[in-house]
Amino acid sequence: MADTIIGIDLGTTNSEVAIIRDGQPFVIPGEDDDPILPSFVGLSDDGKLLVGKPARNQWSLAPERTIKSIKRKMGQDTKVSLGDKQFRPQEISAMILRALRDRAAKFLGQDVKKAVITVPAYFNDAQRQATIEAGQLAGLEVLRILNEPTAAALTYDPKQTDGLRVLVYDLGGGTFDVSIVHTEGGVVEVLSSNGDTQLGGDDFDELLFNLIRDRFKQEHDIDLGANSTSHARLLRAAEAAKRRLSDHPFTKVEEEFIAEKNGIALHLSLEISRLDYENLIIPLIEKTMDCLQKSLDDAKLTAKQIDRVVLVGGSTRTPLVGQMLEDRLQRPAHREINPDLCVAMGAAVQGAIIGGDQVGAVLVDITPHSMGIKCLTEGDLFGGFSDPSFRFAAIIHRGTPLPASRSEAFRTVAHNQEKVEIDIYQGESEDVRRNHPVGMFLIEGLAKVPAGNHIVVQLDLTLDGVLKVTAKEKATGLSKHVTIDNALARFERDDRDAASSRLEELWQQSFEEEDFDSDSEEDFEEGDGEQNTSIEASEEGSSASMPVLEAGPREGQREAVQARALLEKAEKLREKAAPEDQKDVDRLMQNVRVSLEDRNWNGLHAACNALADVLFYLEDA
Ligand code: AMP
C-alpha cells in the first residue's frame, strides 16, 4: 500500500485528521467516535501526558497543568509551563500532531509519515516554520503547509477547473478569518485575507453568560461570576444554550444548586429567546462584516464579483451569521460540508493531489429544497398601508446537511384564536404560492388568549426523506404532529451522480426563485397515534383564510420582507404615476433600499412609512 498522506487541521480550539477513502475525504474519528480532538495538552495528577478531551476536562480544575490555544503562541520565542517543565510552543503542538498521527495509523493499520498541515492565511514565516517543526517533532514529513481558506475551497471544489473567486468566512471559537481565494487551473491563490484574532464563539458565550448572570442577580442578588465553580458551570451552560438556540427559537438554561443564600440552595432556571441572544451578538457579527469589507477592498473586488461563499468554523452554525452574511453579499452561503471538518478534509484533498490520487467532489446528504410553512406577513405595519399577504417561512433551509432538526416560533394573529392551520411547503420563493405543498394539519384547542400566542413549529427531516412536523403551543405545551414519508420524493440519496450534480447546482444558484411543479399530492399520516388518516395536501395558494400564523419574531427579517414587498408594489404604482410623483417615489424607494442595505431597522421603518403614505395616495388616485 502506498504511503498515505494525511491532512491535518491544527486548530486553536480543535484539531482533526483526514484521509481520502474511496475517492472521498474522510475525517478519522477517535476511540470515542468523535472526529474532533480538542487542542488541549495536559499532565494528569500522576504526571501522565493527556491530549484532547481528558486535558480539556481538567482545564478548569487544573489550569497549571493544562495548556490550551497553543496555536496563538506558534512562532514566538517563548516557553510555556506544563507541571514543572518548560516547553516551546512547537513542542506542545507536536503532542497534538502526534496524537492525530497515531489516530490515523491505528485506523489505517499502518504507520503514517507524511502530512499536509493547515495554517491561517495570515500566518507569517516564523509561524509556518514553527508548524513545520512541530510536524517533524511528531515524526511527520510536512509535505505542504496549506492555508486554511484554500483547504476549505478545495473541499468544495477539488477539481478547481473553473476560475472562481471564493470567499471563505471562518468563525471559530476564538478567532475570525475571512479570505478571498481564486482557483484557476489547479492553483489556488489567496487574493486577500483579514480577520480578528480576538473574536469568536467564546465572545458569544460571554455575552450570553453576562445576560444570565444579570438576570440571576436581579432575582436573587447573587453574582454567579464571583465564585469560580459557579462561573465555570454557568459558562458551560451558556455555551450549550447558544448551540441549542442555533436550532430552536427558545431554550431553557437550568442548573441545579448553582448557589446558596442564607443556607438555602438556589437553582437557575431561565428561558432565553433566540431574539434576545441575537440582539446581543449583532455588534460582533457587524465587526466581522467590517473585516469582510476590508478583505473585498484589498482584493479590489465588489460583493457581486464573488462567485461562491463558503462557511467554516463552528460558530457559523449560528443562523444570524449566515443570514447577515447572505444579506450583505446577496448570495447564498454554502454550509453543506460540516464547518468543523471541512479544513481537515481540504488538507486531505491536497495530500491526494500531491500523491497523484483521484478525488471526487465531496458528497454530502443535504436537503435540496427549503422546507417550511405558510404564514401571514403582518399587513398593517406601515401606517394604514394594508396589504396582508401569505409568504413562505423556511424552517430547514436548502443545502442543510441531513438529518436536520430545526424549529421556529410563529404567533397567532387573532384574539382568542383557538386553532391554526399548519401548511407545509417546500421551495425557495418567499411567495408561498410558488412553492410546492407537502401537507397540512390543524392544531386545535389553543388557549383563549390575545393575538401573539407563540406556536413553535419544529421540522425533523431524516436522511430517508421522512419529515416530522410538530406544532406546539409554547405556553401550554399542547402539541400535534404529522409524519410525511416521502417529503424528499425527488431526492434519491443513493444516486451519487445525482447528489454531486445537486451540489454543483447549489453552487450555481443564487437567490433566483424556482418554480416547483405541483403535480403530486402526498399522503401523510397523523402522528398522534390514534388515527391513520390520509389527508390531501392543500392546493397551491388555497386556504388563504384564517386560521393562520404570523412569522416572527426575528429582528429585521420581517421588516426586510415587508420592505421588499413594498418596493415591489411601489415599482408597479410608479409606472402609472405622474412624472413629479415618480420623482418622489424614486427618492423614497431609494431611502428604503439604503436602510435595507445598512440593516438600519428604525430608519427602514420610517422610510417604509413615508413610501407607504405616497403609495396610499397613488393607489387611490
Ligand atoms: P471551531 O473553533 O471552529 O471548532 O468552533 C468552535 C466554536 O463553535 C465554539 O465557540 C462553539 O461553541 C461554536 N459552535 C459549535 N457548534 C455550534 C452551534 N451549533 N451553534 C453555535 N455555535 C456553535
PDB file of N, CA and C and ligand atoms in Angstrom, residues 12-14 16 36 170-175 200-205 239 242-247 277 312-319 339-340, ligand 1:
ATOM      1  N   THR A  12      -6.895  26.202  16.807  1.00  0.00           N
ATOM      2  CA  THR A  12      -6.677  26.821  18.111  1.00  0.00           C
ATOM      3  C   THR A  12      -7.447  26.062  19.188  1.00  0.00           C
ATOM      4  N   THR A  13      -8.715  25.725  18.874  1.00  0.00           N
ATOM      5  CA  THR A  13      -9.567  25.043  19.855  1.00  0.00           C
ATOM      6  C   THR A  13      -9.624  23.547  19.605  1.00  0.00           C
ATOM      7  N   ASN A  14      -9.752  23.173  18.327  1.00  0.00           N
ATOM      8  CA  ASN A  14      -9.911  21.768  17.976  1.00  0.00           C
ATOM      9  C   ASN A  14      -9.038  21.413  16.794  1.00  0.00           C
ATOM     10  N   GLU A  16      -8.215  18.108  13.757  1.00  0.00           N
ATOM     11  CA  GLU A  16      -8.749  16.905  13.127  1.00  0.00           C
ATOM     12  C   GLU A  16      -7.743  16.353  12.137  1.00  0.00           C
ATOM     13  N   ILE A  36     -13.385  15.070  16.397  1.00  0.00           N
ATOM     14  CA  ILE A  36     -12.753  16.309  16.876  1.00  0.00           C
ATOM     15  C   ILE A  36     -11.843  16.025  18.072  1.00  0.00           C
ATOM     16  N   ASP A 170     -14.649  32.260   8.061  1.00  0.00           N
ATOM     17  CA  ASP A 170     -14.297  31.254   9.065  1.00  0.00           C
ATOM     18  C   ASP A 170     -14.416  31.846  10.470  1.00  0.00           C
ATOM     19  N   LEU A 171     -15.491  31.474  11.159  1.00  0.00           N
ATOM     20  CA  LEU A 171     -15.709  31.969  12.516  1.00  0.00           C
ATOM     21  C   LEU A 171     -15.669  30.780  13.477  1.00  0.00           C
ATOM     22  N   GLY A 172     -14.571  30.711  14.215  1.00  0.00           N
ATOM     23  CA  GLY A 172     -14.389  29.576  15.134  1.00  0.00           C
ATOM     24  C   GLY A 172     -14.711  29.962  16.557  1.00  0.00           C
ATOM     25  N   GLY A 173     -14.018  29.317  17.500  1.00  0.00           N
ATOM     26  CA  GLY A 173     -14.265  29.596  18.907  1.00  0.00           C
ATOM     27  C   GLY A 173     -13.559  30.864  19.371  1.00  0.00           C
ATOM     28  N   GLY A 174     -12.318  31.063  18.891  1.00  0.00           N
ATOM     29  CA  GLY A 174     -11.551  32.202  19.379  1.00  0.00           C
ATOM     30  C   GLY A 174     -11.129  33.195  18.317  1.00  0.00           C
ATOM     31  N   THR A 175     -11.245  32.828  17.073  1.00  0.00           N
ATOM     32  CA  THR A 175     -10.742  33.725  16.020  1.00  0.00           C
ATOM     33  C   THR A 175     -11.713  33.817  14.849  1.00  0.00           C
ATOM     34  N   GLY A 200     -14.656  35.474  18.358  1.00  0.00           N
ATOM     35  CA  GLY A 200     -15.163  34.144  18.007  1.00  0.00           C
ATOM     36  C   GLY A 200     -16.306  33.737  18.914  1.00  0.00           C
ATOM     37  N   GLY A 201     -16.659  32.484  18.826  1.00  0.00           N
ATOM     38  CA  GLY A 201     -17.783  31.946  19.595  1.00  0.00           C
ATOM     39  C   GLY A 201     -17.622  32.139  21.097  1.00  0.00           C
ATOM     40  N   ASP A 202     -16.383  32.182  21.571  1.00  0.00           N
ATOM     41  CA  ASP A 202     -16.177  32.395  23.014  1.00  0.00           C
ATOM     42  C   ASP A 202     -16.773  33.737  23.445  1.00  0.00           C
ATOM     43  N   ASP A 203     -16.695  34.720  22.551  1.00  0.00           N
ATOM     44  CA  ASP A 203     -17.256  36.041  22.882  1.00  0.00           C
ATOM     45  C   ASP A 203     -18.782  35.983  22.915  1.00  0.00           C
ATOM     46  N   PHE A 204     -19.351  35.146  22.036  1.00  0.00           N
ATOM     47  CA  PHE A 204     -20.811  34.967  22.060  1.00  0.00           C
ATOM     48  C   PHE A 204     -21.204  34.369  23.414  1.00  0.00           C
ATOM     49  N   ASP A 205     -20.398  33.366  23.843  1.00  0.00           N
ATOM     50  CA  ASP A 205     -20.698  32.701  25.123  1.00  0.00           C
ATOM     51  C   ASP A 205     -20.681  33.724  26.258  1.00  0.00           C
ATOM     52  N   GLU A 239     -22.744  28.207  26.839  1.00  0.00           N
ATOM     53  CA  GLU A 239     -22.287  27.690  25.545  1.00  0.00           C
ATOM     54  C   GLU A 239     -23.276  26.664  24.999  1.00  0.00           C
ATOM     55  N   LYS A 242     -26.344  28.431  23.775  1.00  0.00           N
ATOM     56  CA  LYS A 242     -26.043  29.076  22.487  1.00  0.00           C
ATOM     57  C   LYS A 242     -26.211  28.077  21.347  1.00  0.00           C
ATOM     58  N   ARG A 243     -25.676  26.875  21.529  1.00  0.00           N
ATOM     59  CA  ARG A 243     -25.797  25.862  20.477  1.00  0.00           C
ATOM     60  C   ARG A 243     -27.256  25.503  20.221  1.00  0.00           C
ATOM     61  N   ARG A 244     -28.029  25.363  21.310  1.00  0.00           N
ATOM     62  CA  ARG A 244     -29.438  24.986  21.120  1.00  0.00           C
ATOM     63  C   ARG A 244     -30.190  26.090  20.380  1.00  0.00           C
ATOM     64  N   LEU A 245     -29.797  27.345  20.661  1.00  0.00           N
ATOM     65  CA  LEU A 245     -30.501  28.458  20.006  1.00  0.00           C
ATOM     66  C   LEU A 245     -30.215  28.504  18.506  1.00  0.00           C
ATOM     67  N   SER A 246     -29.207  27.777  18.056  1.00  0.00           N
ATOM     68  CA  SER A 246     -28.972  27.716  16.610  1.00  0.00           C
ATOM     69  C   SER A 246     -30.086  26.945  15.913  1.00  0.00           C
ATOM     70  N   ASP A 247     -30.736  26.056  16.655  1.00  0.00           N
ATOM     71  CA  ASP A 247     -31.772  25.218  16.035  1.00  0.00           C
ATOM     72  C   ASP A 247     -33.176  25.502  16.536  1.00  0.00           C
ATOM     73  N   TYR A 277     -30.860  36.692  22.330  1.00  0.00           N
ATOM     74  CA  TYR A 277     -29.467  36.318  22.097  1.00  0.00           C
ATOM     75  C   TYR A 277     -28.916  37.026  20.850  1.00  0.00           C
ATOM     76  N   VAL A 312     -17.047  28.267   7.285  1.00  0.00           N
ATOM     77  CA  VAL A 312     -16.150  27.375   8.025  1.00  0.00           C
ATOM     78  C   VAL A 312     -16.199  27.782   9.499  1.00  0.00           C
ATOM     79  N   GLY A 313     -15.967  26.820  10.398  1.00  0.00           N
ATOM     80  CA  GLY A 313     -15.905  27.142  11.831  1.00  0.00           C
ATOM     81  C   GLY A 313     -17.252  26.932  12.505  1.00  0.00           C
ATOM     82  N   GLY A 314     -17.209  26.385  13.719  1.00  0.00           N
ATOM     83  CA  GLY A 314     -18.421  26.008  14.424  1.00  0.00           C
ATOM     84  C   GLY A 314     -19.409  27.150  14.622  1.00  0.00           C
ATOM     85  N   SER A 315     -18.906  28.375  14.781  1.00  0.00           N
ATOM     86  CA  SER A 315     -19.817  29.486  15.076  1.00  0.00           C
ATOM     87  C   SER A 315     -20.661  29.896  13.876  1.00  0.00           C
ATOM     88  N   THR A 316     -20.298  29.415  12.685  1.00  0.00           N
ATOM     89  CA  THR A 316     -21.136  29.761  11.522  1.00  0.00           C
ATOM     90  C   THR A 316     -22.445  28.984  11.548  1.00  0.00           C
ATOM     91  N   ARG A 317     -22.598  28.078  12.546  1.00  0.00           N
ATOM     92  CA  ARG A 317     -23.893  27.404  12.687  1.00  0.00           C
ATOM     93  C   ARG A 317     -24.939  28.351  13.268  1.00  0.00           C
ATOM     94  N   THR A 318     -24.522  29.470  13.810  1.00  0.00           N
ATOM     95  CA  THR A 318     -25.456  30.469  14.329  1.00  0.00           C
ATOM     96  C   THR A 318     -26.238  31.037  13.139  1.00  0.00           C
ATOM     97  N   PRO A 319     -27.568  30.847  13.100  1.00  0.00           N
ATOM     98  CA  PRO A 319     -28.304  31.255  11.895  1.00  0.00           C
ATOM     99  C   PRO A 319     -28.094  32.724  11.518  1.00  0.00           C
ATOM    100  N   PRO A 339     -18.892  22.443   8.965  1.00  0.00           N
ATOM    101  CA  PRO A 339     -17.943  23.559   9.074  1.00  0.00           C
ATOM    102  C   PRO A 339     -16.780  23.288  10.027  1.00  0.00           C
ATOM    103  N   ASP A 340     -16.923  22.263  10.882  1.00  0.00           N
ATOM    104  CA  ASP A 340     -15.815  21.924  11.784  1.00  0.00           C
ATOM    105  C   ASP A 340     -14.779  21.049  11.081  1.00  0.00           C
TER     106      ASP A 340
HETATM  107  P1  AMP B   1     -14.139  25.868  15.953  1.00  0.00           P
HETATM  108  O1  AMP B   1     -13.059  26.746  16.554  1.00  0.00           O
HETATM  109  O2  AMP B   1     -14.295  26.009  14.503  1.00  0.00           O
HETATM  110  O3  AMP B   1     -14.037  24.439  16.407  1.00  0.00           O
HETATM  111  O4  AMP B   1     -15.523  26.421  16.555  1.00  0.00           O
HETATM  112  C1  AMP B   1     -15.835  26.273  17.886  1.00  0.00           C
HETATM  113  C2  AMP B   1     -16.926  27.274  18.203  1.00  0.00           C
HETATM  114  O5  AMP B   1     -18.110  26.929  17.506  1.00  0.00           O
HETATM  115  C3  AMP B   1     -17.253  27.281  19.679  1.00  0.00           C
HETATM  116  O6  AMP B   1     -17.398  28.624  20.116  1.00  0.00           O
HETATM  117  C4  AMP B   1     -18.586  26.581  19.725  1.00  0.00           C
HETATM  118  O7  AMP B   1     -19.370  26.996  20.830  1.00  0.00           O
HETATM  119  C5  AMP B   1     -19.192  27.027  18.414  1.00  0.00           C
HETATM  120  N1  AMP B   1     -20.288  26.151  17.989  1.00  0.00           N
HETATM  121  C6  AMP B   1     -20.258  24.813  17.802  1.00  0.00           C
HETATM  122  N2  AMP B   1     -21.476  24.366  17.454  1.00  0.00           N
HETATM  123  C7  AMP B   1     -22.305  25.436  17.422  1.00  0.00           C
HETATM  124  C8  AMP B   1     -23.702  25.620  17.140  1.00  0.00           C
HETATM  125  N3  AMP B   1     -24.496  24.596  16.838  1.00  0.00           N
HETATM  126  N4  AMP B   1     -24.194  26.889  17.200  1.00  0.00           N
HETATM  127  C9  AMP B   1     -23.404  27.935  17.511  1.00  0.00           C
HETATM  128  N5  AMP B   1     -22.101  27.825  17.803  1.00  0.00           N
HETATM  129  C10 AMP B   1     -21.547  26.592  17.757  1.00  0.00           C
END
